PDB file of C-alpha atoms in Angstrom:
ATOM      1  CA  VAL A   1       0.000   0.000   0.000  1.00 87.00           C
ATOM      2  CA  GLN A   2       1.394   3.372  -0.990  1.00 92.00           C
ATOM      3  CA  LEU A   3       0.315   6.550   0.768  1.00 95.00           C
ATOM      4  CA  GLN A   4       0.154  10.045  -0.674  1.00 95.00           C
ATOM      5  CA  ALA A   5       0.100  12.933   1.786  1.00 97.00           C
ATOM      6  CA  SER A   6      -1.061  16.390   0.756  1.00 97.00           C
ATOM      7  CA  GLY A   7      -2.709  19.547   2.033  1.00 98.00           C
ATOM      8  CA  GLY A   8       0.162  21.330   3.713  1.00 97.00           C
ATOM      9  CA  GLY A   9       0.800  25.012   3.251  1.00 97.00           C
ATOM     10  CA  SER A  10       1.512  28.312   4.925  1.00 98.00           C
ATOM     11  CA  VAL A  11      -1.026  29.842   7.276  1.00 98.00           C
ATOM     12  CA  GLN A  12      -1.140  32.539   9.898  1.00 98.00           C
ATOM     13  CA  PRO A  13      -1.508  31.724  13.601  1.00 98.00           C
ATOM     14  CA  GLY A  14      -5.068  30.758  14.321  1.00 97.00           C
ATOM     15  CA  GLY A  15      -5.493  29.344  10.838  1.00 97.00           C
ATOM     16  CA  PHE A  16      -6.844  26.030   9.604  1.00 97.00           C
ATOM     17  CA  LEU A  17      -5.513  23.262   7.385  1.00 98.00           C
ATOM     18  CA  ARG A  18      -6.773  19.844   6.410  1.00 98.00           C
ATOM     19  CA  LEU A  19      -4.217  17.251   5.489  1.00 98.00           C
ATOM     20  CA  SER A  20      -5.043  14.219   3.370  1.00 98.00           C
ATOM     21  CA  CYS A  21      -3.441  10.794   3.258  1.00 97.00           C
ATOM     22  CA  ALA A  22      -4.688   8.893   0.239  1.00 96.00           C
ATOM     23  CA  ALA A  23      -4.151   5.293  -0.799  1.00 94.00           C
ATOM     24  CA  SER A  24      -4.967   3.508  -4.010  1.00 87.00           C
ATOM     25  CA  ASP A  25      -5.094   0.027  -2.510  1.00 89.00           C
ATOM     26  CA  PRO A  26      -8.376  -1.222  -0.987  1.00 88.00           C
ATOM     27  CA  ARG A  27      -6.347  -2.986   1.722  1.00 91.00           C
ATOM     28  CA  PHE A  28      -5.955   0.483   3.194  1.00 92.00           C
ATOM     29  CA  GLY A  29      -9.237  -0.122   4.977  1.00 92.00           C
ATOM     30  CA  ASP A  30      -7.506  -2.751   7.111  1.00 94.00           C
ATOM     31  CA  TYR A  31      -4.735  -0.416   8.168  1.00 96.00           C
ATOM     32  CA  ALA A  32      -4.399   1.652  11.290  1.00 97.00           C
ATOM     33  CA  VAL A  33      -3.292   5.066  10.059  1.00 97.00           C
ATOM     34  CA  GLY A  34      -1.491   7.838  11.819  1.00 97.00           C
ATOM     35  CA  TRP A  35      -0.240  11.349  11.305  1.00 98.00           C
ATOM     36  CA  PHE A  36       3.215  12.275  12.520  1.00 97.00           C
ATOM     37  CA  ARG A  37       5.242  15.429  12.356  1.00 97.00           C
ATOM     38  CA  GLN A  38       8.851  16.469  12.520  1.00 97.00           C
ATOM     39  CA  ALA A  39       9.778  20.007  13.395  1.00 96.00           C
ATOM     40  CA  PRO A  40      13.222  21.409  12.573  1.00 92.00           C
ATOM     41  CA  GLY A  41      15.793  20.030  14.969  1.00 94.00           C
ATOM     42  CA  LYS A  42      13.320  17.693  16.654  1.00 95.00           C
ATOM     43  CA  GLU A  43      12.466  14.037  16.446  1.00 94.00           C
ATOM     44  CA  ARG A  44       9.424  12.841  14.577  1.00 95.00           C
ATOM     45  CA  GLU A  45       6.421  12.474  16.857  1.00 94.00           C
ATOM     46  CA  GLY A  46       2.956  11.031  16.551  1.00 95.00           C
ATOM     47  CA  VAL A  47       0.064  13.462  16.350  1.00 94.00           C
ATOM     48  CA  ALA A  48      -3.071  11.355  15.918  1.00 95.00           C
ATOM     49  CA  CYS A  49      -3.931   7.818  14.902  1.00 96.00           C
ATOM     50  CA  ILE A  50      -7.094   6.066  13.851  1.00 96.00           C
ATOM     51  CA  SER A  51      -8.086   2.430  13.842  1.00 95.00           C
ATOM     52  CA  PRO A  52      -9.308   0.477  10.818  1.00 94.00           C
ATOM     53  CA  GLY A  53     -12.933   1.453  10.467  1.00 89.00           C
ATOM     54  CA  GLY A  54     -12.353   4.672  12.377  1.00 90.00           C
ATOM     55  CA  SER A  55     -13.974   3.762  15.672  1.00 89.00           C
ATOM     56  CA  VAL A  56     -10.923   4.472  17.850  1.00 91.00           C
ATOM     57  CA  LYS A  57      -8.895   7.653  17.690  1.00 92.00           C
ATOM     58  CA  TYR A  58      -5.795   8.589  19.622  1.00 92.00           C
ATOM     59  CA  TYR A  59      -4.435  12.083  19.986  1.00 90.00           C
ATOM     60  CA  ARG A  60      -1.244  13.353  21.544  1.00 88.00           C
ATOM     61  CA  ASP A  61      -2.026  15.159  24.763  1.00 83.00           C
ATOM     62  CA  PRO A  62       0.870  17.573  25.336  1.00 76.00           C
ATOM     63  CA  GLU A  63      -0.218  18.203  28.929  1.00 76.00           C
ATOM     64  CA  LYS A  64      -0.225  14.530  29.821  1.00 76.00           C
ATOM     65  CA  GLY A  65       2.761  13.667  27.651  1.00 73.00           C
ATOM     66  CA  ARG A  66       1.046  10.647  26.109  1.00 79.00           C
ATOM     67  CA  PHE A  67      -1.657   9.599  23.701  1.00 81.00           C
ATOM     68  CA  THR A  68      -5.253   9.484  24.830  1.00 80.00           C
ATOM     69  CA  VAL A  69      -8.422   8.161  23.264  1.00 81.00           C
ATOM     70  CA  ALA A  70     -10.788  10.940  22.308  1.00 77.00           C
ATOM     71  CA  ARG A  71     -14.135  11.369  20.636  1.00 72.00           C
ATOM     72  CA  ASP A  72     -14.540  13.955  17.914  1.00 67.00           C
ATOM     73  CA  GLY A  73     -14.746  17.352  19.490  1.00 67.00           C
ATOM     74  CA  GLU A  74     -12.832  16.387  22.628  1.00 72.00           C
ATOM     75  CA  ASN A  75      -9.547  17.256  20.998  1.00 67.00           C
ATOM     76  CA  THR A  76     -10.307  20.824  20.212  1.00 70.00           C
ATOM     77  CA  ARG A  77      -7.560  21.519  17.684  1.00 89.00           C
ATOM     78  CA  PHE A  78      -6.958  18.334  15.698  1.00 92.00           C
ATOM     79  CA  THR A  79      -9.443  15.839  14.300  1.00 92.00           C
ATOM     80  CA  ILE A  80      -8.512  12.651  12.492  1.00 94.00           C
ATOM     81  CA  PHE A  81     -11.087  10.825  10.417  1.00 94.00           C
ATOM     82  CA  ARG A  82     -11.210   8.480   7.475  1.00 95.00           C
ATOM     83  CA  ASP A  83     -13.326   8.108   4.378  1.00 92.00           C
ATOM     84  CA  GLU A  84     -13.216   4.498   3.282  1.00 86.00           C
ATOM     85  CA  GLY A  85     -14.865   5.248  -0.021  1.00 86.00           C
ATOM     86  CA  ASP A  86     -12.078   7.656  -0.913  1.00 86.00           C
ATOM     87  CA  LYS A  87      -9.453   5.500   0.826  1.00 93.00           C
ATOM     88  CA  THR A  88      -8.280   8.650   2.559  1.00 96.00           C
ATOM     89  CA  VAL A  89      -7.464   9.626   6.130  1.00 97.00           C
ATOM     90  CA  TYR A  90      -7.731  13.292   6.987  1.00 97.00           C
ATOM     91  CA  LEU A  91      -6.250  15.437   9.714  1.00 97.00           C
ATOM     92  CA  SER A  92      -8.091  18.684  10.302  1.00 96.00           C
ATOM     93  CA  MET A  93      -6.039  21.196  12.215  1.00 96.00           C
ATOM     94  CA  SER A  94      -7.471  24.393  13.622  1.00 94.00           C
ATOM     95  CA  SER A  95      -6.159  27.212  15.797  1.00 95.00           C
ATOM     96  CA  LEU A  96      -2.709  26.536  14.430  1.00 97.00           C
ATOM     97  CA  ASN A  97       0.241  28.106  16.162  1.00 96.00           C
ATOM     98  CA  THR A  98       3.894  28.461  15.319  1.00 96.00           C
ATOM     99  CA  GLU A  99       4.745  25.324  17.295  1.00 95.00           C
ATOM    100  CA  ASP A 100       2.723  23.319  14.780  1.00 96.00           C
ATOM    101  CA  THR A 101       5.220  24.177  12.053  1.00 97.00           C
ATOM    102  CA  ALA A 102       6.677  20.898  10.849  1.00 98.00           C
ATOM    103  CA  VAL A 103       6.750  18.380   8.056  1.00 98.00           C
ATOM    104  CA  TYR A 104       3.718  16.152   8.492  1.00 98.00           C
ATOM    105  CA  PHE A 105       3.805  12.490   7.480  1.00 98.00           C
ATOM    106  CA  CYS A 106       1.155   9.832   7.379  1.00 97.00           C
ATOM    107  CA  ALA A 107       1.824   6.173   8.002  1.00 97.00           C
ATOM    108  CA  GLY A 108      -0.238   3.030   7.853  1.00 96.00           C
ATOM    109  CA  ASP A 109       0.143  -0.397   9.367  1.00 97.00           C
ATOM    110  CA  PRO A 110      -1.889  -3.577   8.901  1.00 95.00           C
ATOM    111  CA  GLN A 111      -0.596  -5.156  12.079  1.00 95.00           C
ATOM    112  CA  ARG A 112      -0.171  -2.531  14.785  1.00 94.00           C
ATOM    113  CA  ILE A 113      -3.125  -1.168  16.643  1.00 93.00           C
ATOM    114  CA  SER A 114      -3.541   2.578  16.469  1.00 93.00           C
ATOM    115  CA  SER A 115      -2.128   3.294  19.943  1.00 91.00           C
ATOM    116  CA  VAL A 116       1.081   1.390  19.187  1.00 93.00           C
ATOM    117  CA  LEU A 117       1.295   3.031  15.785  1.00 95.00           C
ATOM    118  CA  CYS A 118       1.155   6.460  17.406  1.00 94.00           C
ATOM    119  CA  GLU A 119       3.765   5.575  20.001  1.00 92.00           C
ATOM    120  CA  SER A 120       6.201   3.660  17.809  1.00 93.00           C
ATOM    121  CA  GLY A 121       5.455   4.324  14.166  1.00 94.00           C
ATOM    122  CA  PRO A 122       4.731   1.571  11.646  1.00 95.00           C
ATOM    123  CA  SER A 123       6.196  -1.919  11.824  1.00 95.00           C
ATOM    124  CA  GLY A 124       8.130  -3.525   9.017  1.00 93.00           C
ATOM    125  CA  LEU A 125       4.793  -4.361   7.391  1.00 94.00           C
ATOM    126  CA  GLY A 126       3.683  -0.750   7.442  1.00 95.00           C
ATOM    127  CA  THR A 127       4.451   2.157   5.205  1.00 95.00           C
ATOM    128  CA  TRP A 128       5.193   5.863   5.320  1.00 96.00           C
ATOM    129  CA  GLY A 129       3.839   8.468   2.984  1.00 95.00           C
ATOM    130  CA  GLN A 130       5.962  11.376   1.904  1.00 93.00           C
ATOM    131  CA  GLY A 131       5.870  14.515   4.006  1.00 94.00           C
ATOM    132  CA  THR A 132       3.866  17.666   3.508  1.00 98.00           C
ATOM    133  CA  GLN A 133       5.122  20.948   4.927  1.00 98.00           C
ATOM    134  CA  VAL A 134       2.997  22.961   7.327  1.00 98.00           C
ATOM    135  CA  THR A 135       4.263  26.437   8.140  1.00 98.00           C
ATOM    136  CA  VAL A 136       2.530  28.679  10.641  1.00 98.00           C
ATOM    137  CA  SER A 137       3.829  32.216  10.738  1.00 97.00           C
ATOM    138  CA  SER A 138       2.628  35.771  10.818  1.00 94.00           C
TER     139      SER A 138
END
């Protein structure tokens, strides 16, 4: 399964972006999918992950320093969701700030559950998409 990430761009603080991670393979529906980001000079980190089918979503909680399960709306800035018909996983990002500036990557894995994917990235059976740059500046 190959993944194509898109939707990055330059926005002002407080702005909104929606990133897309598209696949052409129908097996994508069996994959846990996650969004990760890497800021300049920092390690890549998980942002949000979603289970196959979309029923379970994990988001990084910067205050708790770990990933937590959340329903839509509970994570007030980021929302991850998937459209199986389009074979696409989206990450909506609102109220962006300069600390969100990074290259954003999506990754999918047919074996790891979404929480492990967020913590550790994909296994050897998984795959990374290419990055898309998000720049938040005034």
